[in-house]
XYZ file of C-alpha atoms in Angstrom:
394
model
C -15.005 17.817 16.727
C -17.394 15.249 15.562
C -15.599 12.627 13.925
C -18.586 11.964 11.739
C -17.970 15.375 9.870
C -14.581 15.501 8.823
C -10.999 14.837 9.672
C -10.069 15.447 13.758
C -7.129 18.036 13.000
C -5.322 17.155 16.438
C -2.066 15.462 16.098
C -2.180 11.843 17.768
C 0.070 12.800 20.267
C -2.871 14.914 21.879
C -5.710 12.105 21.669
C -5.038 9.377 24.258
C -5.637 5.931 22.919
C -9.299 5.713 24.191
C -9.929 8.729 21.976
C -8.215 7.362 18.964
C -10.111 4.126 19.179
C -13.330 6.216 19.443
C -12.739 7.454 15.715
C -13.264 4.065 14.318
C -16.600 2.025 13.750
C -14.545 -1.431 14.831
C -16.631 -2.977 17.502
C -14.850 -2.339 21.345
C -14.708 -6.295 21.707
C -12.627 -6.969 18.562
C -9.243 -6.529 18.625
C -8.633 -6.495 14.650
C -4.842 -7.213 13.894
C -5.061 -7.485 10.228
C -5.027 -4.055 8.869
C -2.432 -5.751 6.577
C -5.418 -7.203 4.820
C -7.836 -4.587 5.435
C -7.689 -1.461 7.355
C -10.441 -0.562 9.945
C -13.386 1.742 9.315
C -13.142 5.302 10.486
C -16.253 6.713 11.562
C -15.839 9.400 9.110
C -15.057 7.409 6.125
C -18.353 5.089 6.782
C -20.421 8.314 7.251
C -18.829 9.624 4.052
C -19.549 6.396 2.220
C -23.248 6.583 3.515
C -23.773 10.030 2.170
C -22.433 9.280 -1.113
C -24.916 6.483 -1.509
C -27.441 8.665 -0.293
C -26.516 11.378 -3.016
C -26.356 8.768 -5.624
C -30.268 8.754 -5.730
C -30.094 12.126 -7.424
C -26.733 12.176 -9.057
C -28.055 15.306 -11.196
C -27.788 17.339 -8.211
C -23.886 17.280 -7.992
C -22.881 17.748 -11.683
C -19.905 16.809 -13.706
C -17.863 19.790 -12.284
C -18.222 18.924 -8.806
C -17.341 15.309 -9.887
C -14.398 16.503 -11.475
C -12.935 18.682 -8.906
C -13.626 15.850 -6.143
C -11.337 13.397 -8.306
C -8.736 16.054 -8.462
C -8.819 16.899 -4.592
C -8.516 13.154 -3.678
C -5.537 13.049 -6.102
C -3.771 15.694 -4.461
C -4.220 14.231 -1.240
C -2.818 10.682 -2.210
C 0.293 12.982 -4.154
C 1.041 13.961 -0.447
C 1.737 10.490 0.344
C 4.361 10.258 -2.614
C 6.371 13.772 -3.307
C 3.198 16.266 -3.258
C 2.799 16.529 -7.158
C -0.772 15.707 -8.217
C 0.372 15.214 -11.937
C 2.404 12.190 -11.061
C -0.534 10.213 -9.359
C -2.966 8.087 -11.442
C -6.378 6.366 -9.873
C -6.489 2.532 -10.786
C -8.715 -0.263 -9.399
C -5.805 -2.378 -8.273
C -1.985 -2.962 -7.855
C -2.460 -5.775 -10.226
C -3.629 -3.200 -13.114
C -0.476 -0.851 -11.959
C 2.106 -3.384 -12.024
C 0.699 -4.621 -15.445
C 1.172 -1.031 -16.653
C 4.630 -1.194 -15.161
C 5.333 -4.272 -17.059
C 3.898 -3.092 -20.113
C 6.061 0.181 -20.691
C 8.946 -0.747 -19.165
C 11.954 -1.705 -21.453
C 12.684 -5.683 -21.105
C 14.417 -7.876 -23.725
C 15.066 -11.559 -23.895
C 17.686 -12.809 -21.749
C 17.204 -10.146 -19.053
C 15.286 -10.754 -15.988
C 12.984 -9.222 -13.351
C 13.963 -9.462 -9.586
C 11.532 -10.262 -7.041
C 11.348 -11.556 -3.369
C 11.004 -15.081 -2.448
C 7.086 -15.389 -1.660
C 6.453 -11.896 -2.831
C 2.825 -11.056 -3.337
C 1.092 -12.292 -6.409
C -0.090 -8.642 -7.487
C 3.562 -7.743 -8.036
C 4.812 -10.998 -9.389
C 2.176 -12.298 -11.764
C 2.607 -9.139 -14.008
C 6.173 -9.819 -14.498
C 5.948 -13.526 -14.847
C 3.417 -12.774 -17.554
C 5.873 -10.061 -19.052
C 8.870 -12.498 -19.019
C 7.101 -15.258 -20.903
C 6.158 -12.826 -23.690
C 9.553 -11.657 -24.395
C 11.578 -14.753 -23.162
C 13.004 -12.839 -20.090
C 12.467 -14.675 -16.742
C 12.124 -13.797 -13.162
C 14.652 -14.280 -10.525
C 14.304 -14.345 -6.851
C 16.049 -12.859 -3.891
C 15.931 -15.435 -1.197
C 17.352 -15.035 2.354
C 20.265 -17.152 4.059
C 19.664 -18.124 7.441
C 20.264 -14.735 9.524
C 20.142 -12.689 6.303
C 17.854 -9.820 6.254
C 15.831 -8.803 2.891
C 18.194 -6.200 2.020
C 21.297 -8.333 1.951
C 19.104 -10.946 0.166
C 18.276 -8.583 -2.576
C 21.909 -6.712 -2.769
C 23.197 -10.499 -3.291
C 20.689 -11.306 -5.878
C 21.630 -8.188 -7.904
C 25.337 -9.027 -7.764
C 24.508 -12.859 -8.735
C 22.366 -11.544 -11.568
C 23.832 -9.233 -13.987
C 20.825 -9.488 -16.253
C 18.473 -7.858 -13.934
C 16.673 -4.888 -15.574
C 13.529 -4.423 -13.625
C 13.633 -4.601 -9.572
C 9.962 -5.191 -8.553
C 9.717 -5.020 -4.634
C 7.880 -3.824 -1.426
C 9.199 -1.640 1.540
C 7.924 -4.369 3.959
C 7.121 -7.984 3.430
C 3.698 -8.790 3.387
C 4.224 -11.797 5.320
C 5.804 -10.572 8.674
C 6.844 -6.845 8.331
C 10.414 -7.367 7.659
C 11.542 -4.307 6.538
C 13.680 -3.670 3.281
C 16.423 -0.818 3.289
C 15.410 1.218 0.296
C 17.918 3.583 0.512
C 20.644 0.969 -0.133
C 18.765 -1.170 -2.677
C 17.771 2.138 -4.736
C 21.139 3.223 -4.839
C 22.568 0.147 -6.276
C 19.715 0.228 -8.976
C 20.561 3.495 -9.898
C 24.372 2.455 -10.133
C 23.328 -0.336 -12.482
C 20.910 1.387 -14.673
C 18.223 -1.026 -13.174
C 14.558 0.378 -13.228
C 13.165 0.255 -9.717
C 9.278 -0.630 -9.116
C 7.651 -0.603 -6.013
C 4.706 -1.872 -4.374
C 4.066 0.043 -1.141
C 0.525 -1.454 -0.192
C 1.894 -2.868 3.168
C 3.890 0.498 4.080
C 2.496 3.684 2.156
C 0.745 5.793 5.095
C 2.970 4.592 7.796
C 6.451 4.623 6.245
C 7.778 7.716 4.260
C 8.562 7.688 0.723
C 11.521 9.242 -0.476
C 11.071 9.546 -4.297
C 13.824 11.913 -4.809
C 16.369 9.812 -3.163
C 14.786 6.345 -4.481
C 13.959 7.322 -7.936
C 11.881 4.868 -9.129
C 9.778 4.585 -12.110
C 6.395 3.300 -10.734
C 4.997 3.406 -7.004
C 1.882 1.586 -6.383
C -0.443 0.950 -3.307
C -3.931 -0.192 -2.818
C -6.180 2.408 -1.004
C -8.201 -0.389 1.661
C -5.239 -1.119 3.959
C -3.232 1.769 5.533
C -4.844 4.135 3.557
C -8.027 3.274 5.074
C -10.212 3.917 2.352
C -12.624 1.500 0.360
C -11.703 -1.496 -1.909
C -11.495 -0.966 -5.571
C -9.260 2.536 -5.481
C -5.458 2.122 -5.866
C -2.980 4.843 -6.502
C 0.199 4.699 -8.946
C 2.938 7.071 -9.172
C 4.676 7.413 -12.185
C 8.204 8.799 -13.132
C 8.013 12.152 -15.385
C 9.263 10.256 -18.725
C 5.907 8.114 -18.641
C 3.766 10.380 -17.882
C 4.829 11.805 -21.437
C 5.537 8.527 -22.988
C 3.678 5.614 -21.182
C 1.087 3.778 -22.595
C -1.884 2.499 -20.935
C -3.630 -0.773 -20.593
C -7.306 0.390 -21.849
C -8.655 2.972 -23.893
C -11.427 5.261 -22.673
C -12.312 9.070 -22.662
C -11.511 9.668 -19.119
C -7.998 9.373 -19.720
C -7.801 11.775 -22.812
C -8.835 15.160 -23.414
C -12.709 15.027 -22.671
C -13.959 17.568 -24.946
C -12.039 15.923 -27.954
C -13.090 12.834 -27.037
C -16.881 13.479 -26.542
C -16.590 15.202 -30.303
C -15.853 11.708 -31.910
C -12.946 13.108 -34.128
C -11.385 11.179 -36.359
C -7.891 12.176 -34.999
C -7.213 10.127 -31.762
C -7.751 12.854 -29.087
C -4.373 13.584 -26.723
C -4.268 11.861 -23.248
C -4.767 14.451 -20.246
C -1.958 15.915 -18.366
C 0.459 13.962 -16.218
C -0.231 10.587 -15.048
C -3.687 10.954 -15.755
C -3.461 8.881 -19.136
C -3.011 5.769 -16.731
C -6.303 6.522 -14.831
C -8.323 3.484 -14.944
C -11.942 3.559 -16.452
C -14.698 3.920 -14.240
C -12.532 4.007 -11.180
C -13.549 7.481 -9.868
C -17.316 6.926 -8.630
C -18.738 8.510 -5.953
C -18.529 6.416 -3.096
C -14.863 5.567 -3.539
C -13.815 9.041 -3.914
C -15.854 10.204 -0.802
C -14.414 7.612 1.427
C -10.537 8.223 -0.064
C -11.388 11.557 0.710
C -12.293 11.275 4.281
C -9.739 8.715 4.910
C -6.358 10.714 3.304
C -7.807 13.905 4.839
C -7.691 12.258 8.218
C -4.033 10.937 7.361
C -3.037 14.219 6.299
C -4.038 15.853 9.525
C -2.446 13.149 11.666
C 0.712 13.029 9.551
C 2.640 9.814 8.613
C 5.319 10.449 11.250
C 2.829 10.700 13.935
C 1.237 7.418 12.675
C 4.233 5.890 12.447
C 5.067 6.661 16.033
C 1.715 5.659 17.349
C 1.766 2.330 15.746
C 5.378 1.493 16.755
C 4.245 2.206 20.463
C 1.724 -0.541 19.487
C 3.860 -3.127 18.191
C 6.698 -2.407 21.048
C 4.352 -2.926 23.541
C 3.607 -6.277 21.901
C 7.450 -7.091 21.652
C 8.187 -6.106 25.120
C 5.221 -8.127 26.807
C 6.456 -11.224 24.581
C 10.173 -10.761 25.905
C 8.730 -10.284 29.747
C 6.847 -13.760 28.926
C 10.023 -15.534 27.575
C 9.022 -15.075 24.026
C 10.925 -12.551 22.601
C 12.197 -14.630 19.910
C 8.911 -15.403 18.361
C 8.758 -11.867 16.888
C 10.157 -10.651 13.508
C 13.523 -9.359 14.075
C 13.853 -5.583 12.925
C 10.133 -5.573 11.751
C 8.249 -2.590 10.571
C 6.798 -0.192 12.916
C 3.090 -1.805 12.012
C 3.443 -5.189 11.228
C 5.310 -8.489 12.478
C 5.085 -12.008 12.447
C 4.424 -13.983 15.485
C 6.289 -17.499 15.142
C 5.687 -19.609 18.232
C 6.958 -23.220 18.553
C 5.034 -25.305 15.934
C 3.680 -27.627 19.101
C 2.155 -24.337 20.875
C 1.061 -22.541 17.454
C -2.511 -23.505 17.956
C -2.612 -22.549 21.296
C -1.428 -19.168 20.717
C -3.691 -18.471 18.188
C -6.714 -19.760 20.250
C -5.774 -17.527 23.214
C -5.434 -14.340 20.903
C -8.888 -15.438 19.347
C -10.502 -15.883 22.867
C -9.478 -11.972 23.614
C -11.406 -10.823 20.277
C -8.119 -10.731 18.458
C -8.672 -10.728 14.412
C -5.368 -11.623 12.227
C -4.098 -13.818 9.535
C -2.783 -17.224 10.106
C -0.252 -18.533 7.351
C 2.534 -21.203 6.778
C 2.864 -21.317 10.672
C 3.241 -17.458 10.967
C 0.405 -15.133 12.774
C 0.618 -11.682 11.109
C 0.042 -9.000 13.540
C -0.951 -5.918 12.197
C -2.456 -3.427 14.482
C -3.766 0.205 13.535
C -4.870 2.918 15.988
C -8.310 1.669 16.997
C -6.227 -1.016 19.086
C -4.533 0.433 22.047
C -1.322 -0.175 23.574
C -3.041 -1.699 26.743
C -4.807 -4.094 24.227
C -1.384 -4.927 22.745
C 0.148 -5.483 25.850
C -2.460 -7.887 26.731
C -2.763 -9.634 24.069
C 1.192 -10.378 23.983
C 0.987 -11.556 27.325
C -1.929 -14.017 26.290
C 0.087 -15.233 23.420
C 3.135 -16.116 25.490
C 1.560 -17.649 28.417
C -0.686 -20.130 26.169
C 0.007 -23.826 26.366
């Protein structure tokens, strides 16, 4: 099947590394290890974007009904990554928007607190800082002791801070892919009556989400990283209570009953069903919808478990080559299957970064850590060779 016309329905196990790499528009000499910043472009997604731009010359040909149908198709594809229910999914511009919604709606009073990770990404921090400042609450951090993982740090912080009412957390830390045990954390939050809010921008599409077990209130993710879509379309899953009683940040016709809103009644028109009340204004434009439909369709065809396994083979090859080169302790212990932090000795950091760059690698370097976040356009052999070069760099 031509990758430009739609999703390849073959499982990743039936496609060798070269066939998978060929599905992406990334130049062959570039080894992009920066999916944690922006995912690589599938050829099918690129073609969908170009077709949408071309169709935009004559928007009257599509019609409103076709546009609304495309919105709901994409919403349903996104819902498959959460619990399969499109009624629970809203379409937003960003995770910052999503977390601002959560912060606005969840109860929080003076003297109470919100738990976050140390060095948490700003999109899942700034809204809580703002809300705490408004009501006289405070933000508390889970900080790891030497040798401690994030799960232990979160559980310790919950024990030490009985004032916590909201835990706003990721599944994998954006710095280096260090994992959190969400089963353990969610269980403790349920027992304490703490609202769980999740930013899964660094895990959705690779790690499974267990809505029934975790019972979060809000779950968000950008669409342009591991979901392979375009920048400017993000996803928010909303618990049933907030689908009925939640307050959005903005007021616009798209989130309300369309006919009633257009009639300009004196009575405020009702919200649309489910999480649609939280849909952002002007988010569902043709190009982003087309890119998301192509990307999410391909992810559905592959399956989250297959993507997980394929990426684990890549980071596993990288780790194995590091160990063989005497640099096994550079990699984040127990990292996610798709993201790891490479921590060479300080006096070798620049040489390691240069060695990777000379071989076409693109990655993020921050605070002494090289973040390695490959996708399927990078082969297992590529990862092995890059790690060998890193381990030998002087």
